[in-house]
Short mmCIF file of C-alpha atoms in Angstrom, two decimals:
data_model
loop_
_atom_site.label_atom_id
_atom_site.label_comp_id
_atom_site.label_asym_id
_atom_site.label_seq_id
_atom_site.Cartn_x
_atom_site.Cartn_y
_atom_site.Cartn_z
CA UNK A 14 115.31 -17.10 -5.54
CA UNK A 15 117.64 -13.73 -6.72
CA UNK A 16 118.51 -13.76 -2.69
CA UNK A 17 119.76 -17.17 -3.68
CA UNK A 18 121.46 -16.64 -7.19
CA UNK A 19 123.65 -13.60 -5.27
CA UNK A 20 124.14 -15.11 -2.41
CA UNK A 21 125.38 -18.70 -3.81
CA UNK A 22 128.17 -17.08 -5.02
CA UNK A 23 129.24 -15.47 -2.91
CA UNK A 24 129.22 -18.24 0.03
CA UNK A 25 131.40 -19.85 -3.24
CA UNK A 26 133.77 -17.26 -3.27
CA UNK A 27 134.21 -16.86 1.01
CA UNK A 28 134.52 -20.21 1.21
CA UNK A 29 137.39 -21.01 -1.33
CA UNK A 30 139.38 -18.13 0.40
CA UNK A 31 138.88 -19.97 3.70
CA UNK A 32 140.39 -23.14 2.24
CA UNK A 33 143.18 -22.07 0.04
CA UNK A 34 144.22 -18.45 1.98
CA UNK A 35 147.74 -19.87 3.31
CA UNK A 36 147.63 -16.57 5.66
CA UNK A 37 145.56 -18.35 8.82
CA UNK A 38 143.35 -15.51 10.65
CA UNK A 39 142.21 -14.92 7.18
CA UNK A 40 141.22 -18.51 6.13
CA UNK A 41 139.91 -17.40 9.93
CA UNK A 42 138.31 -14.34 9.16
CA UNK A 43 136.61 -16.02 5.28
CA UNK A 44 134.57 -18.50 7.43
CA UNK A 45 133.61 -16.07 9.88
CA UNK A 46 132.51 -14.50 6.58
CA UNK A 47 131.56 -17.85 5.34
CA UNK A 48 129.01 -19.11 8.20
CA UNK A 49 127.41 -15.26 7.97
CA UNK A 50 126.93 -15.85 4.63
CA UNK A 51 124.81 -19.03 5.01
CA UNK A 52 122.99 -17.47 7.83
CA UNK A 53 121.60 -14.38 5.39
CA UNK A 54 120.47 -17.33 3.24
CA UNK A 55 118.87 -19.39 6.01
CA UNK A 56 116.84 -16.32 6.72
CA UNK A 57 115.93 -14.95 2.69
CA UNK A 58 115.09 -18.58 2.39
CA UNK A 59 112.85 -18.17 5.36
CA UNK A 60 113.82 -19.70 8.29
CA UNK A 61 115.34 -16.54 10.15
CA UNK A 62 115.42 -18.11 13.76
CA UNK A 63 117.89 -20.73 12.48
CA UNK A 64 119.57 -18.03 10.50
CA UNK A 65 119.68 -15.30 13.58
CA UNK A 66 120.59 -18.58 15.64
CA UNK A 67 124.08 -19.71 12.98
CA UNK A 68 125.45 -16.06 13.73
CA UNK A 69 125.11 -16.25 17.34
CA UNK A 70 126.17 -19.52 17.20
CA UNK A 71 129.11 -20.41 14.23
CA UNK A 72 130.02 -16.34 13.85
CA UNK A 73 130.08 -15.29 16.92
CA UNK A 74 131.43 -18.33 19.20
CA UNK A 75 132.96 -21.21 17.21
CA UNK A 76 134.52 -18.23 14.36
CA UNK A 77 135.62 -16.73 17.48
CA UNK A 78 137.39 -18.92 19.21
CA UNK A 79 138.31 -20.08 16.22
CA UNK A 80 140.50 -16.28 16.11
CA UNK A 81 141.85 -16.80 19.68
CA UNK A 82 143.39 -20.18 19.22
CA UNK A 83 144.86 -19.11 16.28
CA UNK A 84 146.01 -15.79 18.71
CA UNK A 85 147.45 -18.50 21.34
CA UNK A 86 149.06 -20.92 18.96
CA UNK A 87 150.27 -17.80 17.23
CA UNK A 88 150.49 -19.67 13.62
CA UNK A 89 154.35 -19.50 11.68
CA UNK A 90 154.41 -17.62 8.77
CA UNK A 91 152.18 -18.64 5.65
CA UNK A 92 155.73 -19.39 3.97
CA UNK A 93 156.16 -22.57 4.56
CA UNK A 94 152.50 -23.27 4.17
CA UNK A 95 153.14 -21.63 0.02
CA UNK A 96 156.63 -23.91 -0.18
CA UNK A 97 154.88 -26.55 0.54
CA UNK A 98 151.48 -26.43 -1.00
CA UNK A 99 152.64 -27.84 -5.04
CA UNK A 100 152.36 -31.43 -3.42
CA UNK A 101 149.45 -31.61 -1.41
CA UNK A 102 147.27 -29.79 -3.34
CA UNK A 103 147.55 -32.46 -5.82
CA UNK A 104 146.54 -35.61 -3.36
CA UNK A 105 143.78 -33.22 -2.14
CA UNK A 106 142.24 -32.81 -5.69
CA UNK A 107 142.44 -36.60 -6.26
CA UNK A 108 140.13 -37.43 -3.53
CA UNK A 109 137.65 -34.19 -3.42
CA UNK A 110 136.71 -34.57 -6.97
CA UNK A 111 135.67 -37.67 -7.53
CA UNK A 112 133.17 -36.98 -4.47
CA UNK A 113 132.14 -33.57 -6.05
CA UNK A 114 131.78 -35.47 -9.62
CA UNK A 115 129.56 -37.83 -7.15
CA UNK A 116 127.37 -35.69 -5.50
CA UNK A 117 126.76 -33.24 -8.37
CA UNK A 118 125.48 -36.05 -11.48
CA UNK A 119 123.59 -37.01 -8.36
CA UNK A 120 122.45 -33.88 -8.23
CA UNK A 121 121.60 -33.06 -11.83
CA UNK A 122 119.62 -36.64 -12.71
CA UNK A 123 117.46 -35.99 -10.46
CA UNK A 124 115.56 -33.43 -8.22
CA UNK A 125 111.74 -32.43 -9.00
CA UNK A 126 110.57 -29.20 -9.50
CA UNK A 127 109.79 -27.93 -5.66
CA UNK A 128 106.44 -26.03 -4.76
CA UNK A 129 106.56 -22.24 -4.94
CA UNK A 130 105.22 -21.29 -2.35
CA UNK A 131 106.59 -19.22 0.34
CA UNK A 132 107.31 -21.46 3.43
CA UNK A 133 108.19 -19.26 7.15
CA UNK A 134 109.26 -21.16 9.74
CA UNK A 135 106.79 -21.28 13.03
CA UNK A 136 109.22 -20.40 16.16
CA UNK A 137 105.86 -20.89 18.52
CA UNK A 138 106.14 -25.26 16.84
CA UNK A 139 110.09 -24.87 16.68
CA UNK A 140 109.57 -24.16 20.92
CA UNK A 141 106.41 -26.40 21.34
CA UNK A 142 108.17 -29.48 19.74
CA UNK A 143 111.83 -28.93 21.78
CA UNK A 144 109.80 -29.16 24.86
CA UNK A 145 107.53 -32.30 23.49
CA UNK A 146 108.79 -34.57 20.82
CA UNK A 147 112.50 -33.46 20.78
CA UNK A 148 113.08 -33.41 25.16
CA UNK A 149 115.04 -36.15 25.67
CA UNK A 150 117.31 -35.05 22.97
CA UNK A 151 117.74 -31.04 23.77
CA UNK A 152 118.51 -33.23 27.90
CA UNK A 153 120.92 -34.73 26.02
CA UNK A 154 122.15 -31.30 24.37
CA UNK A 155 122.51 -29.78 27.47
CA UNK A 156 124.67 -32.99 29.55
CA UNK A 157 126.96 -33.03 26.94
CA UNK A 158 127.53 -29.28 26.49
CA UNK A 159 127.47 -28.96 30.72
CA UNK A 160 130.64 -31.77 29.42
CA UNK A 161 131.92 -30.19 26.72
CA UNK A 162 132.58 -26.97 29.24
CA UNK A 163 133.94 -28.43 32.33
CA UNK A 164 136.22 -30.51 29.73
CA UNK A 165 137.40 -27.54 28.36
CA UNK A 166 138.05 -25.92 31.33
CA UNK A 167 140.68 -28.82 32.76
CA UNK A 168 142.31 -28.97 29.47
CA UNK A 169 143.13 -25.00 29.58
CA UNK A 170 144.53 -25.97 33.30
CA UNK A 171 148.01 -26.62 33.36
CA UNK A 172 149.24 -30.30 32.79
CA UNK A 173 149.53 -32.27 36.31
CA UNK A 174 146.08 -30.90 36.82
CA UNK A 175 143.83 -33.78 36.95
CA UNK A 176 143.14 -35.00 40.33
CA UNK A 177 140.20 -34.85 42.16
CA UNK A 178 140.92 -32.77 44.25
CA UNK A 179 141.86 -30.23 41.53
CA UNK A 180 139.26 -31.45 39.34
CA UNK A 181 137.73 -30.63 43.19
CA UNK A 182 139.18 -27.31 43.29
CA UNK A 183 138.24 -26.86 40.16
CA UNK A 184 133.99 -26.92 41.06
CA UNK A 185 134.27 -25.01 43.67
CA UNK A 186 134.60 -27.50 46.61
CA UNK A 187 137.89 -27.24 48.51
CA UNK A 188 136.52 -27.19 52.06
CA UNK A 189 134.57 -30.25 51.62
CA UNK A 190 137.78 -31.59 50.72
CA UNK A 191 139.41 -30.64 53.07
CA UNK A 192 142.56 -28.50 52.16
CA UNK A 193 142.79 -24.84 53.60
CA UNK A 194 145.42 -23.90 51.81
CA UNK A 195 144.24 -23.95 48.52
CA UNK A 196 140.97 -22.16 49.48
CA UNK A 197 142.75 -18.92 51.04
CA UNK A 198 145.61 -18.62 47.92
CA UNK A 199 144.26 -17.70 44.91
CA UNK A 200 143.38 -19.61 41.47
CA UNK A 201 146.91 -20.29 39.41
CA UNK A 202 147.32 -17.20 36.46
CA UNK A 203 146.61 -18.69 32.75
CA UNK A 204 149.58 -19.57 31.42
CA UNK A 205 151.27 -21.96 30.08
CA UNK A 206 153.60 -23.77 31.67
CA UNK A 207 157.04 -24.48 30.86
CA UNK A 208 157.39 -27.86 28.08
CA UNK A 209 158.07 -30.96 29.38
CA UNK A 210 160.71 -32.17 26.37
CA UNK B 24 116.33 -23.18 -12.24
CA UNK B 25 116.00 -24.96 -9.76
CA UNK B 26 116.30 -23.45 -6.77
CA UNK B 27 116.83 -27.03 -4.98
CA UNK B 28 119.13 -27.49 -7.42
CA UNK B 29 121.52 -24.35 -6.65
CA UNK B 30 120.98 -25.55 -2.68
CA UNK B 31 122.02 -28.53 -3.10
CA UNK B 32 124.84 -27.15 -5.43
CA UNK B 33 126.39 -25.28 -3.79
CA UNK B 34 126.31 -27.44 -0.93
CA UNK B 35 127.87 -30.15 -2.40
CA UNK B 36 131.00 -27.57 -3.34
CA UNK B 37 130.51 -26.86 -0.21
CA UNK B 38 131.58 -29.91 1.41
CA UNK B 39 134.34 -30.64 -1.26
CA UNK B 40 136.46 -27.49 -0.21
CA UNK B 41 136.07 -28.39 2.76
CA UNK B 42 137.31 -31.67 2.59
CA UNK B 43 139.68 -30.48 0.75
CA UNK B 44 141.12 -28.17 3.32
CA UNK B 45 140.69 -31.33 5.78
CA UNK B 46 143.19 -33.31 3.80
CA UNK B 47 145.17 -30.30 3.13
CA UNK B 48 146.28 -28.26 5.68
CA UNK B 49 148.34 -29.14 7.77
CA UNK B 50 147.57 -25.83 10.44
CA UNK B 51 145.08 -27.85 12.76
CA UNK B 52 143.19 -24.88 13.64
CA UNK B 53 142.43 -25.20 9.50
CA UNK B 54 141.77 -28.48 9.15
CA UNK B 55 138.61 -27.56 12.11
CA UNK B 56 137.79 -24.66 9.97
CA UNK B 57 137.17 -27.47 7.01
CA UNK B 58 135.45 -29.61 9.38
CA UNK B 59 132.63 -26.31 10.08
CA UNK B 60 132.58 -25.57 6.17
CA UNK B 61 131.53 -29.35 5.70
CA UNK B 62 128.52 -29.54 9.10
CA UNK B 63 127.06 -25.93 7.63
CA UNK B 64 126.75 -27.96 3.98
CA UNK B 65 124.57 -30.29 5.72
CA UNK B 66 122.57 -28.43 6.98
CA UNK B 67 122.62 -26.44 4.39
CA UNK B 68 120.96 -29.08 2.94
CA UNK B 69 118.60 -29.70 5.60
CA UNK B 70 117.08 -26.50 4.86
CA UNK B 71 116.62 -26.31 1.37
CA UNK B 72 114.56 -30.12 1.76
CA UNK B 73 112.65 -28.42 4.56
CA UNK B 74 111.87 -25.53 2.28
CA UNK B 75 111.43 -26.82 -1.37
CA UNK B 76 110.06 -29.73 0.24
CA UNK B 77 106.65 -31.11 0.83
CA UNK B 78 105.06 -29.41 3.32
CA UNK B 79 106.28 -31.12 7.81
CA UNK B 80 104.21 -29.91 10.29
CA UNK B 81 106.95 -32.04 12.68
CA UNK B 82 109.92 -29.48 10.70
CA UNK B 83 112.00 -32.47 11.14
CA UNK B 84 114.81 -30.57 9.26
CA UNK B 85 114.96 -27.64 10.94
CA UNK B 86 115.14 -29.04 14.25
CA UNK B 87 117.41 -31.50 13.06
CA UNK B 88 119.82 -28.29 11.91
CA UNK B 89 119.64 -26.76 15.92
CA UNK B 90 120.72 -29.74 16.77
CA UNK B 91 123.55 -29.76 14.38
CA UNK B 92 124.75 -26.46 15.62
CA UNK B 93 124.64 -27.30 18.75
CA UNK B 94 127.12 -30.88 18.73
CA UNK B 95 129.19 -28.83 15.65
CA UNK B 96 129.37 -25.74 18.83
CA UNK B 97 130.50 -28.20 21.43
CA UNK B 98 133.49 -30.40 18.41
CA UNK B 99 135.00 -26.90 18.06
CA UNK B 100 135.24 -26.99 21.45
CA UNK B 101 136.38 -29.47 22.37
CA UNK B 102 138.86 -29.47 19.65
CA UNK B 103 139.69 -26.43 20.44
CA UNK B 104 141.37 -27.44 23.68
CA UNK B 105 142.07 -30.16 22.49
CA UNK B 106 144.82 -28.91 20.18
CA UNK B 107 145.45 -26.23 22.62
CA UNK B 108 146.44 -29.18 24.75
CA UNK B 109 148.93 -30.68 21.88
CA UNK B 110 149.85 -27.44 21.56
CA UNK B 111 151.98 -26.91 24.89
CA UNK B 112 153.90 -29.94 25.02
CA UNK B 113 155.37 -29.57 21.35
CA UNK B 114 155.07 -25.47 21.33
CA UNK B 115 153.37 -25.94 17.12
CA UNK B 116 149.59 -26.25 14.94
CA UNK B 117 150.89 -28.54 13.18
CA UNK B 118 149.62 -31.51 12.63
CA UNK B 119 153.18 -33.73 11.60
CA UNK B 120 154.21 -32.84 15.10
CA UNK B 121 152.96 -34.63 17.48
CA UNK B 122 154.88 -37.93 16.68
CA UNK B 123 155.31 -39.82 20.32
CA UNK B 124 152.27 -40.45 22.76
CA UNK B 125 154.07 -39.54 25.92
CA UNK B 126 152.28 -37.34 27.97
#
C-alpha cells in the first residue's frame, strides 16, 4: 500500500513527461522510466515474475528498440513540435478528457473494498498453466513471434528484395535454388538505399 | 483509501495520457510510445484485479498480462519496421509525410 502510494505519482509524472516532452529522445527515455517503474509496481504488488518480465521485454527490448529507431530516423529539431503544439493540444484534450471523466466516474462509484491478505504470484503454477491450459496460446504466440521476426527482417532489407529468391537467400537456402553467384557474394551491408522519390 | 481504486485511477489516467500522445504527436515513433503506455495501463488493471480480487487458481489476470506483453513486443517490432520502411521512402517519420500509396 505504501509502495503503491509512492510509485503511483512517480509513474504518472514519468508518463506525463513521456507524453509532453518535445524532444523525441527524452520522451523515449521517459517511456523507459515509466515502464520500469511499472515493473517495480508489479513487484510491490506481489507479481514479481511479471515485474521481471516487464523489465526484460519492455525496458530491455521495446524501449531500446524505440531509441534505436529514433537514432536511425534522426527526427528534426523539436522547435517544429513546439510551434504546432497550441493547435493540437485542444483537440487532444477534447478527446481524452471525456474518457478520463467517464473512467474516473466508474472507478469512484463502485469499487468494493478488497480483501486485505497479501498475495504472491505462484511461478510454478504459471509454468503448469502455460504447458497445460494455455499450451495452444503459447504455440500461437510462438508462431506470431516467428512471423514478426521474419517480417521485420524482410522489412529492414532494401525495398526491391521481396522476391522468392531473396526470401530464400534470407533464410540461407541459396544453393537449393541454384544461384551460385549469390552464394559466395557477401550479404549486402545494412544501409539505406538512395531515395526513390 | 481503497488500494484497488488507486490502481484503477492510475491505470485510467495512464491510458488517457497514452491516448493523448497518440492523438497529438506527429512523429510516428512517439505515437508508438503512446500505444505502449495504453497497453501498459491495461496490464496494470489485470494485475490490480488479480491482486485485490477473490483467489483465482487459474491466474487469469497474470496469464493475460504475460501474453499481452508478448503481443505488445511483437506489435512494437512490426510497427517500428513499418515506420523505418516509410522513412526510406519519405525521409521523414512525420505522419503527414506519406501522402501516396505508390511504393
